[in-house]
Coordinates of C-alpha atoms and ligand atoms in Angstrom, one line a residue:
M8 CA 129.7 222.4 247.9
S9 CA 130.8 218.9 248.7
E10 CA 130.8 216.2 246.1
Y11 CA 130.3 212.6 246.8
S12 CA 131.3 209.2 245.3
F13 CA 129.1 206.2 245.8
G14 CA 130.5 202.7 246.4
P15 CA 128.9 199.5 244.9
T16 CA 126.7 199.0 248.0
G17 CA 125.5 202.6 247.8
E18 CA 127.7 203.9 250.6
K19 CA 128.5 207.6 250.2
F20 CA 132.0 209.0 250.4
R21 CA 132.7 212.8 250.4
L22 CA 135.4 213.8 248.0
P23 CA 138.5 215.2 249.7
S24 CA 138.8 219.0 250.2
Q25 CA 141.9 221.1 249.9
E26 CA 142.8 220.8 253.6
D27 CA 142.4 217.0 253.3
Y28 CA 145.3 216.9 250.8
I29 CA 147.8 218.5 253.2
K30 CA 146.9 216.1 256.0
E31 CA 146.9 213.1 253.6
F32 CA 150.4 213.8 252.5
E33 CA 151.7 214.2 256.1
R34 CA 150.0 210.8 256.9
L35 CA 151.7 209.1 253.9
N36 CA 155.1 210.6 254.6
E37 CA 155.1 209.4 258.1
I38 CA 154.1 205.9 257.1
V39 CA 156.7 205.8 254.3
Q40 CA 159.6 206.9 256.6
K41 CA 158.8 204.0 258.9
Q42 CA 158.5 201.6 256.0
R43 CA 161.9 202.7 254.6
A44 CA 163.5 202.2 257.9
L45 CA 162.3 198.5 257.6
G46 CA 164.2 198.4 254.3
R47 CA 161.1 198.2 252.1
E48 CA 160.9 199.7 248.6
I49 CA 158.1 202.2 248.1
V50 CA 155.9 201.3 245.1
V51 CA 153.0 203.6 243.9
V52 CA 150.5 201.8 241.7
M53 CA 148.6 204.4 239.8
G54 CA 145.0 203.5 238.9
L55 CA 143.1 201.1 241.1
G56 CA 140.9 199.5 238.4
F57 CA 140.6 195.8 237.5
V58 CA 144.4 195.5 237.0
G59 CA 145.8 198.0 239.4
A60 CA 143.9 197.0 242.5
V61 CA 145.0 193.4 242.4
M62 CA 148.5 194.2 241.1
A63 CA 149.0 196.5 244.1
A64 CA 148.1 193.6 246.4
V65 CA 150.4 191.2 244.6
V66 CA 153.3 193.6 245.0
A67 CA 152.4 194.4 248.7
D68 CA 152.3 190.6 249.3
A69 CA 155.8 190.1 247.9
K70 CA 158.4 188.7 250.4
D71 CA 162.1 187.8 250.5
K72 CA 163.5 184.3 251.1
K73 CA 163.0 184.7 254.9
G74 CA 159.4 185.6 254.4
N75 CA 159.7 189.3 255.2
P76 CA 157.8 191.8 253.1
T77 CA 160.0 193.7 250.6
K78 CA 157.6 196.3 249.3
F79 CA 155.3 198.9 250.7
V80 CA 152.6 199.8 248.2
I81 CA 150.5 203.0 247.9
G82 CA 147.6 202.5 245.6
M83 CA 146.8 205.8 243.9
Q84 CA 143.4 206.5 242.5
R85 CA 142.3 209.9 241.2
P86 CA 139.4 211.2 243.3
S87 CA 136.6 211.4 240.7
T88 CA 133.0 211.0 241.7
R89 CA 133.0 207.7 239.7
S90 CA 136.1 206.2 241.3
Y91 CA 137.0 207.9 244.6
W92 CA 135.1 205.3 246.7
K93 CA 137.8 202.7 245.8
T94 CA 140.4 204.6 248.0
P95 CA 138.5 204.5 251.4
L96 CA 137.3 200.9 250.7
L97 CA 140.8 199.7 250.0
N98 CA 142.0 201.4 253.2
R99 CA 139.6 199.3 255.1
G100 CA 141.0 196.2 253.5
I101 CA 138.0 195.7 251.1
S102 CA 138.6 194.9 247.5
P103 CA 137.3 197.5 245.0
V104 CA 136.8 194.8 242.4
S105 CA 134.6 191.7 242.8
S106 CA 135.6 188.3 241.4
E107 CA 135.2 184.6 241.9
D108 CA 138.8 184.3 243.1
P109 CA 138.7 184.0 246.9
E110 CA 142.3 185.0 247.0
V111 CA 141.5 188.6 246.0
P112 CA 139.7 189.7 249.1
L113 CA 141.9 187.6 251.4
M114 CA 145.1 189.1 249.9
I115 CA 143.9 192.7 250.1
N116 CA 142.7 192.3 253.7
R117 CA 146.0 190.6 254.7
C118 CA 148.2 193.3 253.1
V119 CA 146.1 196.2 254.5
N120 CA 145.2 195.0 257.9
E121 CA 147.8 192.3 258.9
K122 CA 151.0 192.9 257.0
K123 CA 150.3 196.6 256.7
T124 CA 152.1 196.8 253.4
L125 CA 149.3 198.3 251.4
I126 CA 147.4 201.6 251.6
A127 CA 145.4 203.7 249.1
T128 CA 145.5 207.4 248.5
Y129 CA 144.1 210.1 246.2
T130 CA 146.9 212.5 246.3
Y131 CA 149.5 212.7 243.5
D132 CA 152.0 213.8 246.0
A133 CA 152.4 210.1 246.9
L134 CA 154.5 210.0 243.7
N135 CA 157.2 212.1 245.5
L136 CA 157.8 209.1 247.8
A137 CA 158.1 206.4 245.2
D138 CA 161.0 204.2 244.2
V139 CA 158.9 202.5 241.6
V140 CA 155.7 203.7 239.9
V141 CA 153.4 201.1 238.2
V142 CA 151.0 202.7 235.7
D143 CA 147.7 200.9 235.5
V144 CA 145.4 203.6 234.1
Q145 CA 143.3 203.0 231.1
C146 CA 144.1 203.8 227.5
D147 CA 140.9 203.6 225.5
Y148 CA 140.1 203.2 221.8
L149 CA 137.1 205.3 220.8
K150 CA 134.9 203.8 218.0
E151 CA 132.9 206.3 216.0
S152 CA 130.5 203.7 214.6
L153 CA 129.3 200.2 215.5
G154 CA 131.1 197.5 213.5
N155 CA 133.8 199.7 211.9
V156 CA 136.9 199.9 214.1
R157 CA 138.8 201.8 211.4
E158 CA 136.6 204.8 212.2
G159 CA 138.0 205.4 215.6
R160 CA 141.0 206.7 217.6
A161 CA 143.1 206.0 220.6
D162 CA 142.1 208.0 223.6
M163 CA 145.3 208.5 225.5
D164 CA 144.2 211.4 227.6
A165 CA 144.2 209.6 231.0
L166 CA 147.6 208.0 230.2
E167 CA 149.3 211.2 228.9
E168 CA 147.9 213.1 231.9
S169 CA 149.2 210.4 234.3
L170 CA 152.7 210.4 232.7
E171 CA 152.9 214.2 232.9
I172 CA 151.9 214.1 236.6
I173 CA 154.3 211.3 237.4
A174 CA 157.2 213.2 235.7
Q175 CA 156.3 216.4 237.7
H176 CA 156.6 214.5 241.0
I177 CA 159.0 211.5 240.9
S178 CA 162.7 211.5 241.8
P179 CA 165.1 210.9 238.8
Q180 CA 165.9 207.5 240.1
T181 CA 162.3 206.2 240.2
L182 CA 161.5 203.4 237.8
V183 CA 158.2 204.0 235.9
L184 CA 156.7 200.8 234.7
I185 CA 153.8 201.2 232.2
E186 CA 151.5 198.1 232.4
T187 CA 148.7 199.8 230.5
T188 CA 148.0 198.2 227.1
V189 CA 149.2 201.0 224.7
A190 CA 149.4 201.7 221.0
P191 CA 152.8 200.3 219.9
G192 CA 155.4 203.0 220.1
T193 CA 153.7 204.8 223.0
T194 CA 156.5 204.2 225.6
E195 CA 159.3 205.6 223.5
Q196 CA 157.5 208.0 221.2
V197 CA 154.8 209.5 223.5
A198 CA 155.6 208.8 227.2
Y199 CA 159.4 209.3 227.0
P200 CA 159.2 212.7 225.4
I201 CA 156.5 213.9 227.8
M202 CA 158.5 212.8 230.8
K203 CA 161.8 214.1 229.5
K204 CA 160.3 217.6 228.9
S205 CA 158.9 217.7 232.3
F206 CA 162.3 216.5 233.8
R207 CA 164.1 219.3 232.0
K208 CA 161.6 221.9 233.2
R209 CA 162.4 220.7 236.7
G210 CA 166.1 221.1 236.0
I211 CA 166.7 217.3 236.0
D212 CA 169.5 216.4 233.4
S213 CA 169.1 212.6 233.5
D214 CA 166.5 210.7 231.4
P215 CA 163.5 209.0 232.9
L216 CA 163.8 205.3 233.8
L217 CA 160.9 204.0 231.8
A218 CA 159.8 200.4 231.0
H219 CA 156.8 198.5 229.6
S220 CA 155.5 195.2 230.8
F221 CA 151.9 194.4 229.9
E222 CA 149.4 192.6 232.1
R223 CA 147.8 189.3 231.1
V224 CA 145.4 189.4 234.0
M225 CA 142.1 187.4 233.8
P226 CA 139.6 188.8 236.4
G227 CA 137.9 185.5 237.1
K228 CA 138.6 182.4 239.2
N229 CA 142.4 182.7 238.9
Y230 CA 142.6 186.5 239.1
V231 CA 145.6 186.6 241.5
A232 CA 147.5 183.8 239.8
S233 CA 147.0 185.4 236.4
I234 CA 149.1 188.3 237.6
R235 CA 151.5 186.6 240.0
D236 CA 151.9 183.1 238.6
F237 CA 152.1 183.8 234.9
W238 CA 154.6 184.5 232.2
R239 CA 155.6 188.2 231.7
V240 CA 157.2 190.1 228.9
C241 CA 159.1 193.3 229.6
S242 CA 161.5 195.9 228.1
G243 CA 163.1 199.1 229.2
V244 CA 164.0 202.2 227.2
D245 CA 167.7 201.7 228.0
E246 CA 170.0 199.3 229.8
E247 CA 169.4 200.7 233.2
A248 CA 165.6 200.8 232.8
T249 CA 165.7 197.2 231.6
R250 CA 167.9 196.1 234.6
R251 CA 165.5 197.8 237.0
V252 CA 162.3 196.4 235.5
V253 CA 163.7 192.9 235.4
K254 CA 164.8 193.2 239.1
F255 CA 161.4 194.6 240.1
L256 CA 159.4 191.9 238.3
K257 CA 161.6 189.1 239.7
E258 CA 160.9 190.4 243.2
V259 CA 157.1 190.5 242.9
I260 CA 156.2 187.8 240.4
N261 CA 156.8 184.1 240.4
T262 CA 159.5 184.3 237.6
D263 CA 161.2 181.1 238.8
K264 CA 158.3 179.0 237.6
F265 CA 157.1 181.4 234.9
P266 CA 160.3 182.9 233.4
L267 CA 160.4 186.4 232.2
T268 CA 160.8 187.3 228.5
V269 CA 163.0 190.4 228.1
L270 CA 162.6 192.0 224.7
D271 CA 165.0 194.5 223.2
R272 CA 162.7 197.5 223.0
P273 CA 159.4 198.6 224.6
I274 CA 157.7 198.6 221.2
E275 CA 158.2 194.9 221.1
S276 CA 156.6 194.4 224.4
E277 CA 153.8 196.7 223.4
T278 CA 153.3 194.9 220.1
A279 CA 153.4 191.5 221.8
K280 CA 150.3 192.5 223.8
I281 CA 148.4 193.8 220.8
V282 CA 149.2 190.8 218.6
E283 CA 148.3 188.4 221.5
N284 CA 144.9 189.9 221.8
S285 CA 144.3 190.4 218.1
F286 CA 145.1 186.7 217.6
R287 CA 142.5 185.8 220.2
A288 CA 139.9 188.2 218.6
T289 CA 140.6 186.7 215.2
L290 CA 140.1 183.1 216.4
L291 CA 136.8 184.1 217.9
A292 CA 135.6 186.1 214.9
F293 CA 136.5 183.2 212.6
M294 CA 133.9 181.1 214.4
D295 CA 131.1 183.6 213.7
E296 CA 130.6 182.5 210.1
W297 CA 130.7 178.8 211.1
S298 CA 128.2 179.6 213.8
L299 CA 125.8 180.9 211.2
F300 CA 126.6 177.9 208.9
A301 CA 125.8 175.6 211.8
E302 CA 122.5 177.3 212.6
Q303 CA 121.4 177.0 208.9
N304 CA 122.4 173.4 208.3
G305 CA 121.4 171.4 211.4
V306 CA 124.9 171.4 213.0
D307 CA 125.7 171.8 216.7
L308 CA 128.8 173.9 216.6
I309 CA 129.5 173.2 220.3
K310 CA 129.9 169.4 219.5
V311 CA 132.0 170.2 216.4
I312 CA 134.4 172.4 218.4
N313 CA 134.7 169.8 221.2
A314 CA 135.4 167.1 218.5
I315 CA 138.2 169.3 217.0
K316 CA 139.7 170.4 220.3
V317 CA 140.9 166.9 221.2
R318 CA 143.5 167.4 218.6
P319 CA 146.4 169.0 220.6
T320 CA 147.3 171.4 217.8
H321 CA 143.7 172.8 217.9
S322 CA 143.0 172.8 221.6
N323 CA 142.6 176.5 222.0
M324 CA 139.5 176.7 219.7
I325 CA 136.7 178.4 221.5
F326 CA 133.0 179.2 221.0
P327 CA 132.5 182.9 220.8
G328 CA 129.2 183.3 222.8
P329 CA 127.1 186.4 222.1
G330 CA 129.9 188.7 221.0
I331 CA 133.3 189.4 222.4
G332 CA 133.3 191.9 225.3
G333 CA 135.6 192.8 228.1
Y334 CA 137.9 195.8 228.1
C335 CA 140.7 194.4 226.0
L336 CA 139.7 192.3 222.9
P337 CA 137.3 194.9 221.4
K338 CA 140.0 197.7 221.5
D339 CA 143.5 196.4 221.4
G340 CA 143.7 195.7 217.6
G341 CA 142.4 199.2 217.1
L342 CA 145.3 200.6 219.0
G343 CA 147.6 198.8 216.6
L344 CA 145.9 200.2 213.5
W345 CA 145.9 203.6 215.0
A346 CA 149.6 203.5 215.9
Y347 CA 150.6 202.5 212.4
R348 CA 149.0 205.7 211.0
H349 CA 149.2 208.2 213.9
I350 CA 152.4 207.4 215.7
F351 CA 154.4 206.1 212.7
G352 CA 152.8 208.1 210.0
F353 CA 152.1 205.4 207.4
E354 CA 149.2 206.0 205.0
D355 CA 148.8 202.5 203.5
N356 CA 146.3 199.9 204.6
I357 CA 148.2 196.8 205.7
F358 CA 145.7 195.7 208.2
K359 CA 142.8 193.5 206.9
I360 CA 142.3 190.6 209.3
T361 CA 142.6 192.5 212.6
P362 CA 139.9 195.1 211.9
M363 CA 137.6 192.6 210.3
A364 CA 137.8 190.4 213.4
I365 CA 137.0 193.2 215.7
D366 CA 134.1 194.3 213.5
V367 CA 132.6 190.8 213.4
N368 CA 133.0 190.4 217.1
D369 CA 131.5 193.8 217.8
T370 CA 128.3 193.0 216.0
R371 CA 127.8 189.3 216.7
S372 CA 125.4 189.8 219.5
L373 CA 122.9 191.6 217.3
H374 CA 122.1 188.2 215.8
V375 CA 120.7 187.1 219.2
A376 CA 118.0 189.7 218.9
Q377 CA 117.1 188.2 215.5
L378 CA 116.9 184.7 217.0
T379 CA 114.7 186.0 219.8
R380 CA 112.4 187.7 217.3
D381 CA 112.2 184.5 215.3
A382 CA 111.6 182.2 218.3
L383 CA 108.8 184.4 219.5
R384 CA 107.4 184.6 216.0
N385 CA 107.2 180.8 215.9
M386 CA 105.1 181.0 219.0
S387 CA 102.9 183.6 217.4
R388 CA 104.1 186.3 219.8
P389 CA 105.3 189.7 218.6
I390 CA 108.6 191.0 219.8
A391 CA 107.1 194.4 220.6
S392 CA 106.2 194.5 224.2
A393 CA 107.5 191.0 224.8
E394 CA 108.9 190.5 228.3
I395 CA 112.4 189.3 227.8
L396 CA 114.9 188.2 230.5
V397 CA 118.6 188.2 229.9
L398 CA 120.6 186.0 232.2
G399 CA 124.1 187.5 232.6
A400 CA 125.2 191.0 232.2
S401 CA 129.0 190.5 232.3
Y402 CA 131.2 189.8 229.4
R403 CA 132.3 186.4 230.6
E404 CA 131.4 183.8 233.2
D405 CA 131.7 184.2 236.9
V406 CA 133.0 187.8 236.9
G407 CA 131.2 191.1 237.5
D408 CA 132.8 193.0 234.6
T409 CA 130.2 194.4 232.2
R410 CA 132.5 196.3 229.9
Y411 CA 131.4 196.0 226.3
S412 CA 129.5 192.8 227.1
G413 CA 127.5 191.1 224.4
S414 CA 124.5 191.3 226.7
E415 CA 124.6 195.1 226.6
L416 CA 124.1 195.0 222.8
I417 CA 121.4 192.4 223.1
V418 CA 119.5 194.6 225.5
R419 CA 120.0 197.7 223.4
R420 CA 118.9 196.1 220.1
L421 CA 115.8 194.3 221.6
T422 CA 114.8 197.6 223.3
E423 CA 115.1 199.3 219.9
M424 CA 112.8 196.6 218.6
G425 CA 110.2 197.4 221.2
A426 CA 110.7 194.6 223.7
E427 CA 110.7 195.1 227.5
L428 CA 113.9 193.9 229.0
R429 CA 114.8 192.5 232.4
V430 CA 118.2 191.3 233.5
H431 CA 119.6 189.0 236.2
D432 CA 123.3 188.7 237.2
P433 CA 124.5 187.4 240.6
Y434 CA 127.9 189.3 240.1
V435 CA 126.6 192.7 239.0
P436 CA 124.7 194.8 241.6
H437 CA 124.4 197.8 239.2
W438 CA 124.7 197.8 235.4
W439 CA 126.1 201.3 235.1
E440 CA 126.2 201.2 231.3
F441 CA 122.4 201.6 231.6
E442 CA 121.7 203.2 234.9
K443 CA 124.2 206.0 234.1
Q444 CA 124.1 205.6 230.4
D445 CA 124.6 209.3 229.6
E446 CA 127.9 209.5 231.5
Y447 CA 129.2 205.9 231.9
P448 CA 131.7 205.0 230.5
A449 CA 131.7 208.6 229.3
S450 CA 129.2 209.8 226.8
S451 CA 131.7 209.5 223.9
H452 CA 132.3 205.8 224.7
G453 CA 128.8 204.4 225.5
L454 CA 127.1 202.1 223.1
K455 CA 123.8 203.9 223.6
R456 CA 124.6 206.3 220.8
F457 CA 124.3 203.5 218.2
F458 CA 120.7 202.7 219.0
R459 CA 117.4 204.5 219.1
G460 CA 114.7 204.6 221.8
Q461 CA 117.2 203.9 224.7
E462 CA 116.0 206.4 227.3
K463 CA 113.9 204.0 229.4
L464 CA 117.0 201.8 229.9
K465 CA 118.1 204.2 232.6
D466 CA 115.5 202.5 234.8
L467 CA 116.9 199.0 234.1
R468 CA 117.9 197.4 237.4
V469 CA 119.7 194.1 237.8
E470 CA 117.4 191.6 239.4
Q471 CA 119.0 189.3 242.0
D472 CA 116.1 187.0 242.6
L473 CA 116.0 184.6 239.7
K474 CA 112.5 183.2 240.4
K475 CA 111.1 186.7 240.5
A476 CA 112.9 187.7 237.3
L477 CA 111.4 184.7 235.5
D478 CA 107.8 185.5 236.5
G479 CA 105.7 186.2 233.5
I480 CA 108.4 186.3 230.8
D481 CA 107.9 185.6 227.1
A482 CA 111.5 184.9 226.3
L483 CA 114.7 183.8 228.2
I484 CA 118.1 184.6 226.9
L485 CA 120.9 182.5 228.4
A486 CA 123.7 185.0 227.7
V487 CA 126.6 184.1 230.0
R488 CA 127.9 180.8 231.4
H489 CA 127.7 181.9 235.0
K490 CA 127.7 178.7 237.1
H491 CA 124.2 179.6 238.4
Y492 CA 122.8 179.1 234.9
L493 CA 124.4 175.9 233.9
N494 CA 121.9 173.5 235.6
L495 CA 118.6 175.4 235.4
D496 CA 115.8 172.8 235.3
P497 CA 113.5 173.4 232.3
D498 CA 110.4 172.4 234.3
E499 CA 111.2 174.9 237.1
V500 CA 112.0 177.6 234.6
V501 CA 108.7 177.1 232.7
E502 CA 106.8 176.9 236.0
S503 CA 108.3 180.2 237.2
A504 CA 107.6 181.8 233.9
G505 CA 104.0 180.7 234.1
G506 CA 103.9 178.8 230.8
P507 CA 105.9 178.0 227.6
I508 CA 108.5 180.6 226.6
A509 CA 111.1 181.2 223.9
V510 CA 114.6 180.1 225.1
I511 CA 117.7 181.5 223.4
D512 CA 121.0 179.7 224.2
C513 CA 123.9 182.0 223.4
F514 CA 126.7 180.0 224.9
G515 CA 126.1 176.2 224.5
I516 CA 124.5 176.1 228.0
L517 CA 121.7 173.7 227.2
D518 CA 122.5 170.0 226.6
D519 CA 120.3 168.0 224.2
E520 CA 118.2 166.6 227.0
K521 CA 117.3 170.1 228.3
I522 CA 116.5 171.3 224.7
K523 CA 114.2 168.3 224.2
R524 CA 112.5 169.0 227.5
Y525 CA 111.9 172.6 226.7
F526 CA 110.2 171.5 223.4
E527 CA 108.1 169.0 225.3
L528 CA 107.0 171.7 227.6
G529 CA 105.8 173.7 224.5
C530 CA 108.7 176.1 224.4
E531 CA 110.6 177.3 221.4
V532 CA 114.4 177.0 221.5
K533 CA 117.1 178.6 219.4
G534 CA 120.8 179.0 220.0
L535 CA 123.8 180.6 218.5
G536 CA 125.6 178.0 216.5
R537 CA 123.1 175.3 217.4
G538 CA 121.4 174.2 214.2
H539 CA 120.6 170.8 215.6
V540 CA 117.8 172.2 217.8
K541 CA 115.5 172.0 214.8
R542 CA 116.2 168.2 214.6
I543 CA 115.3 167.8 218.3
K544 CA 112.1 169.9 217.7
D545 CA 111.2 167.6 214.8
Q546 CA 111.7 164.5 216.9
V547 CA 109.4 165.9 219.7
R548 CA 106.8 166.9 217.1
E549 CA 106.9 163.5 215.4
K550 CA 106.5 161.8 218.8
R551 CA 103.4 163.9 219.4
E552 CA 102.0 163.2 216.0
Q553 CA 102.5 159.5 216.6
L554 CA 100.7 159.7 219.9
L555 CA 97.8 161.4 218.2
L556 CA 97.7 158.7 215.6
D557 CA 97.8 156.0 218.3
I558 CA 94.9 157.7 220.1
S559 CA 92.7 157.9 217.0
M560 CA 93.5 154.2 216.2
K561 CA 93.3 152.8 219.7
D562 CA 90.7 155.1 221.2
K563 CA 88.2 153.3 219.0
K564 CA 89.2 150.0 220.7
R565 CA 89.2 151.9 224.1
G566 CA 92.5 150.3 225.2
L567 CA 95.0 153.3 225.2
H568 CA 97.0 154.1 228.3
L569 CA 98.8 157.4 228.2
S570 CA 101.7 158.3 230.5
T571 CA 101.8 161.7 232.3
E572 CA 104.5 162.9 229.9
D573 CA 102.4 161.8 226.9
V574 CA 99.5 163.8 228.1
E575 CA 101.7 166.8 228.8
L576 CA 103.2 166.5 225.3
L577 CA 99.8 166.4 223.8
N578 CA 98.7 169.4 225.7
N579 CA 101.8 171.4 224.9
G580 CA 102.3 170.2 221.5
C581 CA 99.8 172.5 219.9
K582 CA 102.4 175.3 220.5
L583 CA 105.0 173.4 218.6
G584 CA 104.7 175.2 215.3
A585 CA 106.5 173.9 212.2
E586 CA 107.9 177.4 211.3
D587 CA 111.5 178.2 211.4
Ligands
NAD30 N1 140.8 194.4 232.8 C1 141.5 193.4 232.2 O1 141.1 192.3 232.2 C2 142.9 193.7 231.6 C3 143.7 192.7 231.2 C4 145.0 192.9 230.7 C5 145.4 194.2 230.5 N2 144.5 195.3 230.8 C6 145.0 196.6 230.6 O2 145.3 197.2 231.8 C7 145.0 198.6 231.8 C8 144.1 199.0 232.9 O3 142.9 198.3 232.7 P1 141.8 198.2 233.9 O4 140.9 197.1 233.5 O5 142.4 198.1 235.2 O6 141.1 199.6 233.7 P2 140.2 200.4 234.7 O7 139.4 201.4 233.9 O8 139.4 199.4 235.5 O9 141.2 201.1 235.7 C9 141.9 202.2 235.4 C10 141.9 203.1 236.7 O10 142.8 204.1 236.5 C11 142.3 205.3 237.1 N3 142.9 206.5 236.7 C12 142.8 207.1 235.4 N4 143.6 208.1 235.4 C13 144.3 208.2 236.6 C14 145.2 209.1 237.2 N5 145.6 210.2 236.5 N6 145.6 208.9 238.4 C15 145.2 207.9 239.1 N7 144.3 207.0 238.7 C16 143.8 207.2 237.4 C17 140.8 205.2 236.8 O11 140.0 206.0 237.6 C18 140.5 203.7 237.0 O12 140.2 203.4 238.3 C19 144.4 198.9 230.4 O13 145.4 199.3 229.5 C20 143.9 197.5 230.0 O14 143.9 197.4 228.6 C21 143.3 195.0 231.4

């Protein structure tokens, strides 16, 4: 029976059959011979995910000083029902990843349809034809509980399987460049032995040419530049591997402007990636306690951070939003902890800050559910059965990547508390973490298992019409700084909602004028790290009380003239409870 893979628009692709594989290799071989005749190096990029799809295009776009393409790239994606669609789409010149960077679709289309330096395939036999293999498959970290990264393990299945397959197919002279973020020690202690063993089985006496160079890609507005025009770190297992990886990266990446750092051993390159991301995770987690301090003591943390950031030594301070999602920051420190014990065999507990940071970040968004509950309570509305709209499903602004987003935890916790959730995100057509929550991203990885009462979330669909999404809600959660949400007009929001609502600002999206306006309209406002909203609320309430006083005084003299806003404030003010 045929199996199918569904693309993001719902298009159906039949998974390849046995006969297809034979024809596919013949097709590849023919193209590759022609490309070799043109003097181009053959590069196979394994894994067409967020990193591999764009890295493949960057390599395919590389040219020599005369402007001639130097590489021919075969993007290799395993034909699972979840991912196979990426292959036929890319072969049409369509990007399998969505982003705000207009260069992504342009570059992929140019390389596939004009320069003809990029194709995609599903057959591992493509590896037989490679001069260079770039490994961009995932290496996960599986957490056993929410908020305790120590209870977890690296999941290297996809990576180990890929390395085994690569070693079974490549020629001894092929450079294998691991770009995947791995537990430190993986290249030399895990990958090298796997590949060597396979080489020996094939009767190959030489050792694999293996190197590591991690990706720093940011899938957002500067997606392409974050791969091509950015500093790289690399290292090979021996001199020859190092020479080859340096040569390759210099040919495909802008190393003139962004010089390469060559480290002595792959473990140093691997550690650099883990430390880099643990550092970032720690900076963000550090802000969580100050965010709570700010909420409880009338401080606007956004203004505080902006005041500090003018100091050049502190310019990278950032506000954490509703939790730290994305694929990398929640897991990378875990890979470091795990390597210390399971690759190097140490028993002691040297890591304190890294796991604590991840744990804080992993649970920060649960506080949003508490703020929502409290805001509704102040309006005398129960959280159970409240209609709540979350604006933004992705983990950061202006991208369609929902992996481990804070919004997912907000939805799960509020659902557990009995609320009815809706979601809007212009970049996310389907939120698979819910629609396919029993199998995506694999039942062992999903966050569903940490919450009760999640079954109905299978039916959660991402609304694309904001006005419709707002209709009849009790609470609005501004979860992501997508550009579409930065200038929402409070009057229009309240009108679309059909009356005053609770507004929860998770990312410093509302300025003081907007916060004031929401209060004037009878709404309740709360925000992560935004303790000053209480002050604004008090000012609005005082103004209303003053008006009431004026009325009672002047009404007797029959001389009072009220502005429209005053009337509005008086009408709405009854909803401005003093609770907090
Ligand atoms: N996404 C980011 O922003 C980012 C940034 C820096 C580094 N990284 C790192 O890059 C690596 C890849 O991340 P990603 O975001 O692209 O992951 P991803 O899950 O989007 O992509 C991985 C792809 O590899 C494919 N794959 C798995 N096994 C395969 C096999 N045997 N053969 C062929 N394809 C296979 C998967 O189907 C998937 O399409 C990870 O180590 C990640 O930590 C990611």
